[in-house]
mmCIF file of C-alpha atoms in Angstrom:
data_model
loop_
_atom_site.group_PDB
_atom_site.id
_atom_site.type_symbol
_atom_site.label_atom_id
_atom_site.label_comp_id
_atom_site.label_asym_id
_atom_site.label_seq_id
_atom_site.Cartn_x
_atom_site.Cartn_y
_atom_site.Cartn_z
ATOM 1 C CA UNK X 1 101.809 68.382 97.951
ATOM 2 C CA UNK X 2 102.709 69.221 94.295
ATOM 3 C CA UNK X 3 100.766 72.502 94.009
ATOM 4 C CA UNK X 4 101.856 73.853 97.345
ATOM 5 C CA UNK X 5 105.552 73.889 96.434
ATOM 6 C CA UNK X 6 107.188 77.252 95.924
ATOM 7 C CA UNK X 7 107.022 78.298 92.271
ATOM 8 C CA UNK X 8 110.386 77.971 90.507
ATOM 9 C CA UNK X 9 111.914 79.644 87.485
ATOM 10 C CA UNK X 10 110.629 76.619 85.490
ATOM 11 C CA UNK X 11 107.002 77.159 86.560
ATOM 12 C CA UNK X 12 107.308 80.868 85.716
ATOM 13 C CA UNK X 13 108.742 80.040 82.260
ATOM 14 C CA UNK X 14 105.919 77.552 81.624
ATOM 15 C CA UNK X 15 103.232 80.025 82.728
ATOM 16 C CA UNK X 16 104.728 82.818 80.591
ATOM 17 C CA UNK X 17 105.256 80.523 77.590
ATOM 18 C CA UNK X 18 108.966 81.401 77.318
ATOM 19 C CA UNK X 19 112.282 79.693 78.035
ATOM 20 C CA UNK X 20 114.102 79.736 81.363
ATOM 21 C CA UNK X 21 116.818 82.004 79.934
ATOM 22 C CA UNK X 22 114.223 84.651 79.125
ATOM 23 C CA UNK X 23 112.886 84.517 82.675
ATOM 24 C CA UNK X 24 116.355 84.972 84.176
ATOM 25 C CA UNK X 25 117.067 87.829 81.760
ATOM 26 C CA UNK X 26 113.915 89.604 82.921
ATOM 27 C CA UNK X 27 114.798 88.994 86.569
ATOM 28 C CA UNK X 28 118.320 90.337 86.001
ATOM 29 C CA UNK X 29 117.052 93.388 84.153
ATOM 30 C CA UNK X 30 118.744 92.454 80.862
ATOM 31 C CA UNK X 31 117.875 94.491 77.753
ATOM 32 C CA UNK X 32 117.889 91.382 75.521
ATOM 33 C CA UNK X 33 114.180 90.671 76.004
ATOM 34 C CA UNK X 34 111.232 91.822 73.889
ATOM 35 C CA UNK X 35 108.634 93.999 75.634
ATOM 36 C CA UNK X 36 106.024 91.301 75.016
ATOM 37 C CA UNK X 37 108.116 88.583 76.666
ATOM 38 C CA UNK X 38 109.011 90.887 79.572
ATOM 39 C CA UNK X 39 105.310 91.646 80.160
ATOM 40 C CA UNK X 40 104.412 87.928 80.039
ATOM 41 C CA UNK X 41 107.158 87.040 82.530
ATOM 42 C CA UNK X 42 106.222 89.870 84.934
ATOM 43 C CA UNK X 43 102.572 88.801 84.771
ATOM 44 C CA UNK X 44 103.552 85.186 85.509
ATOM 45 C CA UNK X 45 105.785 86.292 88.412
ATOM 46 C CA UNK X 46 102.883 88.268 89.856
ATOM 47 C CA UNK X 47 100.306 85.490 89.367
ATOM 48 C CA UNK X 48 102.516 82.815 90.881
ATOM 49 C CA UNK X 49 103.873 85.086 93.598
ATOM 50 C CA UNK X 50 107.345 83.933 92.542
ATOM 51 C CA UNK X 51 110.347 85.195 94.495
ATOM 52 C CA UNK X 52 113.704 84.663 92.695
ATOM 53 C CA UNK X 53 115.970 82.242 94.547
ATOM 54 C CA UNK X 54 118.805 84.631 95.235
ATOM 55 C CA UNK X 55 116.245 86.957 96.762
ATOM 56 C CA UNK X 56 114.408 84.187 98.626
ATOM 57 C CA UNK X 57 117.681 83.168 100.297
ATOM 58 C CA UNK X 58 118.291 86.700 101.480
ATOM 59 C CA UNK X 59 114.678 87.446 102.395
ATOM 60 C CA UNK X 60 114.883 86.045 105.892
ATOM 61 C CA UNK X 61 118.105 87.800 106.767
ATOM 62 C CA UNK X 62 118.682 90.846 104.656
ATOM 63 C CA UNK X 63 116.672 93.976 104.199
ATOM 64 C CA UNK X 64 117.251 96.664 101.662
ATOM 65 C CA UNK X 65 116.377 99.331 104.277
ATOM 66 C CA UNK X 66 114.480 101.212 101.612
ATOM 67 C CA UNK X 67 110.777 101.719 100.974
ATOM 68 C CA UNK X 68 109.004 102.981 97.874
ATOM 69 C CA UNK X 69 106.502 105.819 97.968
ATOM 70 C CA UNK X 70 104.351 105.161 94.902
ATOM 71 C CA UNK X 71 102.229 107.903 93.343
ATOM 72 C CA UNK X 72 100.175 106.749 90.346
ATOM 73 C CA UNK X 73 99.689 110.261 88.891
ATOM 74 C CA UNK X 74 101.226 112.514 86.230
ATOM 75 C CA UNK X 75 104.043 114.957 87.088
ATOM 76 C CA UNK X 76 101.757 117.891 86.332
ATOM 77 C CA UNK X 77 99.279 116.750 88.979
ATOM 78 C CA UNK X 78 102.140 115.988 91.366
ATOM 79 C CA UNK X 79 103.427 119.544 90.936
ATOM 80 C CA UNK X 80 100.055 121.300 91.089
ATOM 81 C CA UNK X 81 98.624 119.428 94.082
ATOM 82 C CA UNK X 82 100.063 120.497 97.479
ATOM 83 C CA UNK X 83 98.602 117.311 99.040
ATOM 84 C CA UNK X 84 101.412 115.188 97.564
ATOM 85 C CA UNK X 85 104.280 117.356 98.769
ATOM 86 C CA UNK X 86 102.743 117.459 102.257
ATOM 87 C CA UNK X 87 102.454 113.635 102.354
ATOM 88 C CA UNK X 88 106.050 113.323 101.129
ATOM 89 C CA UNK X 89 107.207 115.728 103.866
ATOM 90 C CA UNK X 90 105.392 113.694 106.520
ATOM 91 C CA UNK X 91 106.841 110.406 105.256
ATOM 92 C CA UNK X 92 110.401 111.820 105.042
ATOM 93 C CA UNK X 93 110.229 113.251 108.541
ATOM 94 C CA UNK X 94 109.077 109.914 109.972
ATOM 95 C CA UNK X 95 111.781 107.981 108.117
ATOM 96 C CA UNK X 96 114.534 110.479 108.994
ATOM 97 C CA UNK X 97 114.644 109.006 112.509
ATOM 98 C CA UNK X 98 115.318 105.529 111.053
ATOM 99 C CA UNK X 99 117.938 104.277 108.638
ATOM 100 C CA UNK X 100 115.382 103.771 105.879
ATOM 101 C CA UNK X 101 115.819 105.276 102.436
ATOM 102 C CA UNK X 102 112.844 106.619 100.538
ATOM 103 C CA UNK X 103 112.409 105.928 96.821
ATOM 104 C CA UNK X 104 109.816 108.076 95.090
ATOM 105 C CA UNK X 105 108.153 106.117 92.258
ATOM 106 C CA UNK X 106 105.743 107.718 89.796
ATOM 107 C CA UNK X 107 103.562 105.181 87.986
ATOM 108 C CA UNK X 108 102.135 106.923 84.924
ATOM 109 C CA UNK X 109 101.730 104.046 82.469
ATOM 110 C CA UNK X 110 101.914 100.279 82.025
ATOM 111 C CA UNK X 111 105.703 100.274 81.478
ATOM 112 C CA UNK X 112 106.261 101.997 84.822
ATOM 113 C CA UNK X 113 103.829 99.630 86.525
ATOM 114 C CA UNK X 114 105.802 96.675 85.106
ATOM 115 C CA UNK X 115 109.020 98.231 86.354
ATOM 116 C CA UNK X 116 107.550 98.554 89.845
ATOM 117 C CA UNK X 117 106.278 94.946 89.732
ATOM 118 C CA UNK X 118 109.770 93.842 88.823
ATOM 119 C CA UNK X 119 111.450 95.711 91.687
ATOM 120 C CA UNK X 120 108.880 94.282 94.078
ATOM 121 C CA UNK X 121 109.360 90.732 92.703
ATOM 122 C CA UNK X 122 113.084 91.138 93.256
ATOM 123 C CA UNK X 123 112.435 92.602 96.689
ATOM 124 C CA UNK X 124 114.474 95.733 95.960
ATOM 125 C CA UNK X 125 112.356 97.491 98.578
ATOM 126 C CA UNK X 126 111.120 96.271 101.972
ATOM 127 C CA UNK X 127 107.673 97.822 101.606
ATOM 128 C CA UNK X 128 105.481 100.215 99.671
ATOM 129 C CA UNK X 129 103.523 103.337 100.599
ATOM 130 C CA UNK X 130 100.785 103.991 98.064
ATOM 131 C CA UNK X 131 99.342 107.490 97.741
ATOM 132 C CA UNK X 132 96.309 108.472 95.617
ATOM 133 C CA UNK X 133 94.294 105.277 95.518
ATOM 134 C CA UNK X 134 91.799 104.604 92.711
ATOM 135 C CA UNK X 135 89.213 101.888 93.261
ATOM 136 C CA UNK X 136 90.158 99.608 90.344
ATOM 137 C CA UNK X 137 93.911 100.200 90.364
ATOM 138 C CA UNK X 138 95.508 96.724 90.184
ATOM 139 C CA UNK X 139 98.560 97.860 92.200
ATOM 140 C CA UNK X 140 97.319 97.400 95.796
ATOM 141 C CA UNK X 141 96.018 93.888 95.059
ATOM 142 C CA UNK X 142 99.212 92.978 93.237
ATOM 143 C CA UNK X 143 101.370 94.130 96.163
ATOM 144 C CA UNK X 144 99.128 92.267 98.595
ATOM 145 C CA UNK X 145 99.378 89.060 96.530
ATOM 146 C CA UNK X 146 103.152 89.345 96.437
ATOM 147 C CA UNK X 147 103.189 89.521 100.227
ATOM 148 C CA UNK X 148 105.017 92.851 100.365
ATOM 149 C CA UNK X 149 104.139 95.109 103.335
ATOM 150 C CA UNK X 150 101.965 97.879 101.854
ATOM 151 C CA UNK X 151 100.230 100.820 103.531
ATOM 152 C CA UNK X 152 97.857 103.223 101.778
ATOM 153 C CA UNK X 153 97.155 106.928 102.213
ATOM 154 C CA UNK X 154 93.441 106.691 101.510
ATOM 155 C CA UNK X 155 91.637 103.454 100.705
ATOM 156 C CA UNK X 156 90.041 101.685 97.743
ATOM 157 C CA UNK X 157 86.694 101.411 99.511
ATOM 158 C CA UNK X 158 85.205 101.225 102.993
ATOM 159 C CA UNK X 159 86.157 97.533 103.256
ATOM 160 C CA UNK X 160 89.853 98.120 102.461
ATOM 161 C CA UNK X 161 91.909 95.058 103.486
ATOM 162 C CA UNK X 162 95.333 96.746 103.577
ATOM 163 C CA UNK X 163 96.474 99.034 106.405
ATOM 164 C CA UNK X 164 95.548 102.618 105.602
ATOM 165 C CA UNK X 165 95.336 106.129 107.042
ATOM 166 C CA UNK X 166 92.902 108.765 105.837
ATOM 167 C CA UNK X 167 91.000 111.831 107.012
ATOM 168 C CA UNK X 168 87.407 111.931 108.145
ATOM 169 C CA UNK X 169 86.348 112.936 104.639
ATOM 170 C CA UNK X 170 82.597 112.485 105.091
ATOM 171 C CA UNK X 171 82.576 114.296 108.460
ATOM 172 C CA UNK X 172 84.637 117.196 107.088
ATOM 173 C CA UNK X 173 82.337 117.621 104.091
ATOM 174 C CA UNK X 174 79.272 117.480 106.323
ATOM 175 C CA UNK X 175 80.712 120.251 108.533
ATOM 176 C CA UNK X 176 81.403 122.386 105.435
ATOM 177 C CA UNK X 177 77.858 122.083 104.096
ATOM 178 C CA UNK X 178 76.275 122.567 107.533
ATOM 179 C CA UNK X 179 78.280 125.811 107.789
ATOM 180 C CA UNK X 180 76.920 127.010 104.413
ATOM 181 C CA UNK X 181 73.344 126.198 105.446
ATOM 182 C CA UNK X 182 73.854 128.012 108.769
ATOM 183 C CA UNK X 183 74.829 131.089 106.744
ATOM 184 C CA UNK X 184 71.308 131.000 105.283
ATOM 185 C CA UNK X 185 72.213 129.517 101.899
ATOM 186 C CA UNK X 186 69.441 127.622 100.122
ATOM 187 C CA UNK X 187 70.943 125.946 97.040
ATOM 188 C CA UNK X 188 74.234 124.249 97.902
ATOM 189 C CA UNK X 189 75.852 122.594 94.877
ATOM 190 C CA UNK X 190 79.055 120.536 94.941
ATOM 191 C CA UNK X 191 82.058 119.803 92.738
ATOM 192 C CA UNK X 192 83.217 116.307 93.650
ATOM 193 C CA UNK X 193 86.490 114.567 92.804
ATOM 194 C CA UNK X 194 86.718 111.492 90.510
ATOM 195 C CA UNK X 195 84.135 108.991 91.750
ATOM 196 C CA UNK X 196 86.496 106.028 91.310
ATOM 197 C CA UNK X 197 88.235 107.361 94.456
ATOM 198 C CA UNK X 198 86.905 106.696 97.954
ATOM 199 C CA UNK X 199 88.024 110.186 99.048
ATOM 200 C CA UNK X 200 85.684 111.754 96.462
ATOM 201 C CA UNK X 201 82.766 109.418 97.223
ATOM 202 C CA UNK X 202 83.118 110.058 100.981
ATOM 203 C CA UNK X 203 83.147 113.855 100.571
ATOM 204 C CA UNK X 204 80.105 113.617 98.305
ATOM 205 C CA UNK X 205 78.402 111.459 100.942
ATOM 206 C CA UNK X 206 79.091 114.124 103.607
ATOM 207 C CA UNK X 207 77.548 116.818 101.345
ATOM 208 C CA UNK X 208 74.459 114.629 100.857
ATOM 209 C CA UNK X 209 74.064 113.833 104.578
ATOM 210 C CA UNK X 210 74.301 117.497 105.624
ATOM 211 C CA UNK X 211 71.605 118.506 103.115
ATOM 212 C CA UNK X 212 69.287 115.652 104.038
ATOM 213 C CA UNK X 213 69.634 116.281 107.787
ATOM 214 C CA UNK X 214 68.583 119.893 107.142
ATOM 215 C CA UNK X 215 65.568 118.746 105.133
ATOM 216 C CA UNK X 216 66.953 119.678 101.672
ATOM 217 C CA UNK X 217 66.952 117.348 98.673
ATOM 218 C CA UNK X 218 70.425 116.324 97.524
ATOM 219 C CA UNK X 219 69.622 115.919 93.832
ATOM 220 C CA UNK X 220 72.069 114.906 91.106
ATOM 221 C CA UNK X 221 71.585 118.199 89.248
ATOM 222 C CA UNK X 222 73.518 119.864 92.104
ATOM 223 C CA UNK X 223 76.561 117.600 91.576
ATOM 224 C CA UNK X 224 79.341 117.798 88.991
ATOM 225 C CA UNK X 225 82.415 115.649 89.334
ATOM 226 C CA UNK X 226 85.863 116.783 88.185
ATOM 227 C CA UNK X 227 89.448 115.535 88.358
ATOM 228 C CA UNK X 228 90.974 117.405 91.356
ATOM 229 C CA UNK X 229 92.654 119.940 88.983
ATOM 230 C CA UNK X 230 92.143 123.705 88.773
ATOM 231 C CA UNK X 231 90.976 123.477 85.123
ATOM 232 C CA UNK X 232 88.578 120.697 86.130
ATOM 233 C CA UNK X 233 87.165 122.919 88.897
ATOM 234 C CA UNK X 234 86.601 125.812 86.475
ATOM 235 C CA UNK X 235 84.880 123.583 83.874
ATOM 236 C CA UNK X 236 82.650 121.995 86.557
ATOM 237 C CA UNK X 237 81.712 125.476 87.821
ATOM 238 C CA UNK X 238 80.700 126.526 84.281
ATOM 239 C CA UNK X 239 78.506 123.483 83.869
ATOM 240 C CA UNK X 240 76.876 123.955 87.313
ATOM 241 C CA UNK X 241 76.075 127.616 86.610
ATOM 242 C CA UNK X 242 74.396 126.644 83.325
ATOM 243 C CA UNK X 243 72.383 123.900 85.009
ATOM 244 C CA UNK X 244 71.660 125.582 88.369
ATOM 245 C CA UNK X 245 71.830 129.354 87.750
ATOM 246 C CA UNK X 246 70.153 129.974 91.120
ATOM 247 C CA UNK X 247 72.910 128.290 93.175
ATOM 248 C CA UNK X 248 74.056 130.455 96.088
ATOM 249 C CA UNK X 249 76.616 128.137 97.720
ATOM 250 C CA UNK X 250 79.214 125.624 96.664
ATOM 251 C CA UNK X 251 81.153 122.886 98.448
ATOM 252 C CA UNK X 252 84.254 121.891 96.453
ATOM 253 C CA UNK X 253 86.045 118.621 97.277
ATOM 254 C CA UNK X 254 89.543 120.203 97.054
ATOM 255 C CA UNK X 255 91.177 123.632 97.369
ATOM 256 C CA UNK X 256 92.807 123.271 93.937
ATOM 257 C CA UNK X 257 89.413 122.756 92.263
ATOM 258 C CA UNK X 258 87.956 125.555 94.414
ATOM 259 C CA UNK X 259 90.596 127.952 93.039
ATOM 260 C CA UNK X 260 89.371 127.092 89.520
ATOM 261 C CA UNK X 261 85.741 127.543 90.595
ATOM 262 C CA UNK X 262 86.484 130.979 92.152
ATOM 263 C CA UNK X 263 88.172 132.149 88.931
ATOM 264 C CA UNK X 264 85.135 131.036 86.892
ATOM 265 C CA UNK X 265 82.694 132.791 89.283
ATOM 266 C CA UNK X 266 84.756 135.958 88.887
ATOM 267 C CA UNK X 267 84.672 135.633 85.074
ATOM 268 C CA UNK X 268 80.895 135.337 85.230
ATOM 269 C CA UNK X 269 80.541 138.389 87.486
ATOM 270 C CA UNK X 270 79.320 136.477 90.555
ATOM 271 C CA UNK X 271 80.507 137.951 93.862
ATOM 272 C CA UNK X 272 81.996 135.637 96.514
ATOM 273 C CA UNK X 273 80.609 135.312 99.156
ATOM 274 C CA UNK X 274 77.785 137.813 98.350
ATOM 275 C CA UNK X 275 76.246 135.866 95.454
ATOM 276 C CA UNK X 276 77.865 132.474 95.998
ATOM 277 C CA UNK X 277 79.545 131.263 99.212
ATOM 278 C CA UNK X 278 82.357 128.746 98.608
ATOM 279 C CA UNK X 279 84.027 126.153 100.871
ATOM 280 C CA UNK X 280 86.965 123.955 99.808
ATOM 281 C CA UNK X 281 88.708 120.939 101.342
ATOM 282 C CA UNK X 282 92.386 120.382 102.418
ATOM 283 C CA UNK X 283 93.470 123.752 103.849
ATOM 284 C CA UNK X 284 96.493 123.631 101.598
ATOM 285 C CA UNK X 285 98.692 126.692 100.983
ATOM 286 C CA UNK X 286 96.330 127.602 98.115
ATOM 287 C CA UNK X 287 93.429 128.361 100.475
ATOM 288 C CA UNK X 288 95.239 131.342 101.997
ATOM 289 C CA UNK X 289 96.105 132.835 98.605
ATOM 290 C CA UNK X 290 92.812 132.702 96.727
ATOM 291 C CA UNK X 291 90.739 135.849 96.273
ATOM 292 C CA UNK X 292 88.909 135.964 98.635
ATOM 293 C CA UNK X 293 90.803 133.644 101.049
ATOM 294 C CA UNK X 294 89.054 130.272 101.110
ATOM 295 C CA UNK X 295 86.965 128.762 103.898
ATOM 296 C CA UNK X 296 88.016 125.117 103.835
ATOM 297 C CA UNK X 297 88.233 121.832 105.741
ATOM 298 C CA UNK X 298 91.688 121.248 107.216
ATOM 299 C CA UNK X 299 93.004 117.705 107.009
ATOM 300 C CA UNK X 300 96.282 116.689 108.706
ATOM 301 C CA UNK X 301 98.168 115.646 105.561
ATOM 302 C CA UNK X 302 101.707 115.605 106.983
ATOM 303 C CA UNK X 303 100.405 113.520 109.862
ATOM 304 C CA UNK X 304 98.898 111.066 107.354
ATOM 305 C CA UNK X 305 102.356 110.794 105.729
ATOM 306 C CA UNK X 306 104.134 110.267 109.052
ATOM 307 C CA UNK X 307 101.577 107.695 110.193
ATOM 308 C CA UNK X 308 101.645 105.561 107.024
ATOM 309 C CA UNK X 309 105.456 105.489 107.314
ATOM 310 C CA UNK X 310 105.337 104.372 110.984
ATOM 311 C CA UNK X 311 102.744 101.668 110.245
ATOM 312 C CA UNK X 312 104.789 100.402 107.282
ATOM 313 C CA UNK X 313 107.942 100.124 109.416
ATOM 314 C CA UNK X 314 105.948 98.144 112.011
ATOM 315 C CA UNK X 315 104.645 95.768 109.321
ATOM 316 C CA UNK X 316 108.129 95.293 107.841
ATOM 317 C CA UNK X 317 109.360 94.434 111.359
ATOM 318 C CA UNK X 318 106.469 92.037 111.960
ATOM 319 C CA UNK X 319 104.532 91.022 108.828
ATOM 320 C CA UNK X 320 102.010 89.103 110.975
ATOM 321 C CA UNK X 321 100.739 92.260 112.691
ATOM 322 C CA UNK X 322 97.003 92.904 112.360
ATOM 323 C CA UNK X 323 96.199 95.480 109.687
ATOM 324 C CA UNK X 324 95.478 99.011 110.900
ATOM 325 C CA UNK X 325 92.735 101.389 109.773
ATOM 326 C CA UNK X 326 93.210 104.938 111.000
ATOM 327 C CA UNK X 327 90.865 107.903 110.481
ATOM 328 C CA UNK X 328 92.233 111.316 111.467
ATOM 329 C CA UNK X 329 89.943 114.228 112.403
ATOM 330 C CA UNK X 330 89.295 117.241 110.162
ATOM 331 C CA UNK X 331 88.366 120.781 111.151
ATOM 332 C CA UNK X 332 86.543 123.649 109.425
ATOM 333 C CA UNK X 333 88.646 126.806 108.931
ATOM 334 C CA UNK X 334 86.434 129.825 108.220
ATOM 335 C CA UNK X 335 87.821 132.596 105.990
ATOM 336 C CA UNK X 336 86.223 135.208 103.702
ATOM 337 C CA UNK X 337 84.787 133.028 100.911
ATOM 338 C CA UNK X 338 81.731 132.009 102.952
#
């Protein structure tokens, strides 16, 4: 029986190599603890899945009626990427009908991750929505181990174990590239997102499948990956033009990167769509304001936000519910860039 008992403050102290007082100071958010000790205690709490007693007593009965929307990205990316504001709008709209408060949590470094771990350990929120999922981010696994309802926008990989909602990224990319080939383009390069993200790998997969179905070779020289920023898109465009000067079409895995790519094509005197046809992905506000307006793949981002919020509320209400995996359809929107 011994091992199966609930971990106590004593087991946490032993695991962290500190005294009980230190553990209770960390749990109560006291300043009188060194960073090193705080980190050791938070790690022990996470490993042992320890829930403080005061919280454990209230767990069955009381809820905080608040959920955290966690975005592990910098403020600059949060501000420059319309995807995030659209997800936030969708989540807020869905929660507005309930009495649930939304806490927006940016996790930019280890200190902020520790802070989040602490609020989760103390059950200061009933559940977490996680947006912008990188494959090796420890957060989803940590939340899962702590038994807190968690729903993702996106997924770590195709065998994601947590509930998640995402777009048909591969299908959307395939439609984009098929469109470029139908326009008579021969050399279709791509700027992918960071390959530690399933969204980027799936869009790259769609590019590859469209080329192969049409009998073209999808070689690595046609691929440059960037970081979903405008500067990243411009730099990737420069490197593609050096490597593949004959390219006449481009599929870009986001509108923001496509805006950077269009600016670089203009700098290099390449006409769009005459010399190079370009298709983006998202159909964010940016796509209507580029020069020329951008052909792109529309994904229902607000709907993703609303749906992850609804699923999270269901899981908070009934933690035993089977996990849900939802893929929403995308659609090609043709404008002047292709």
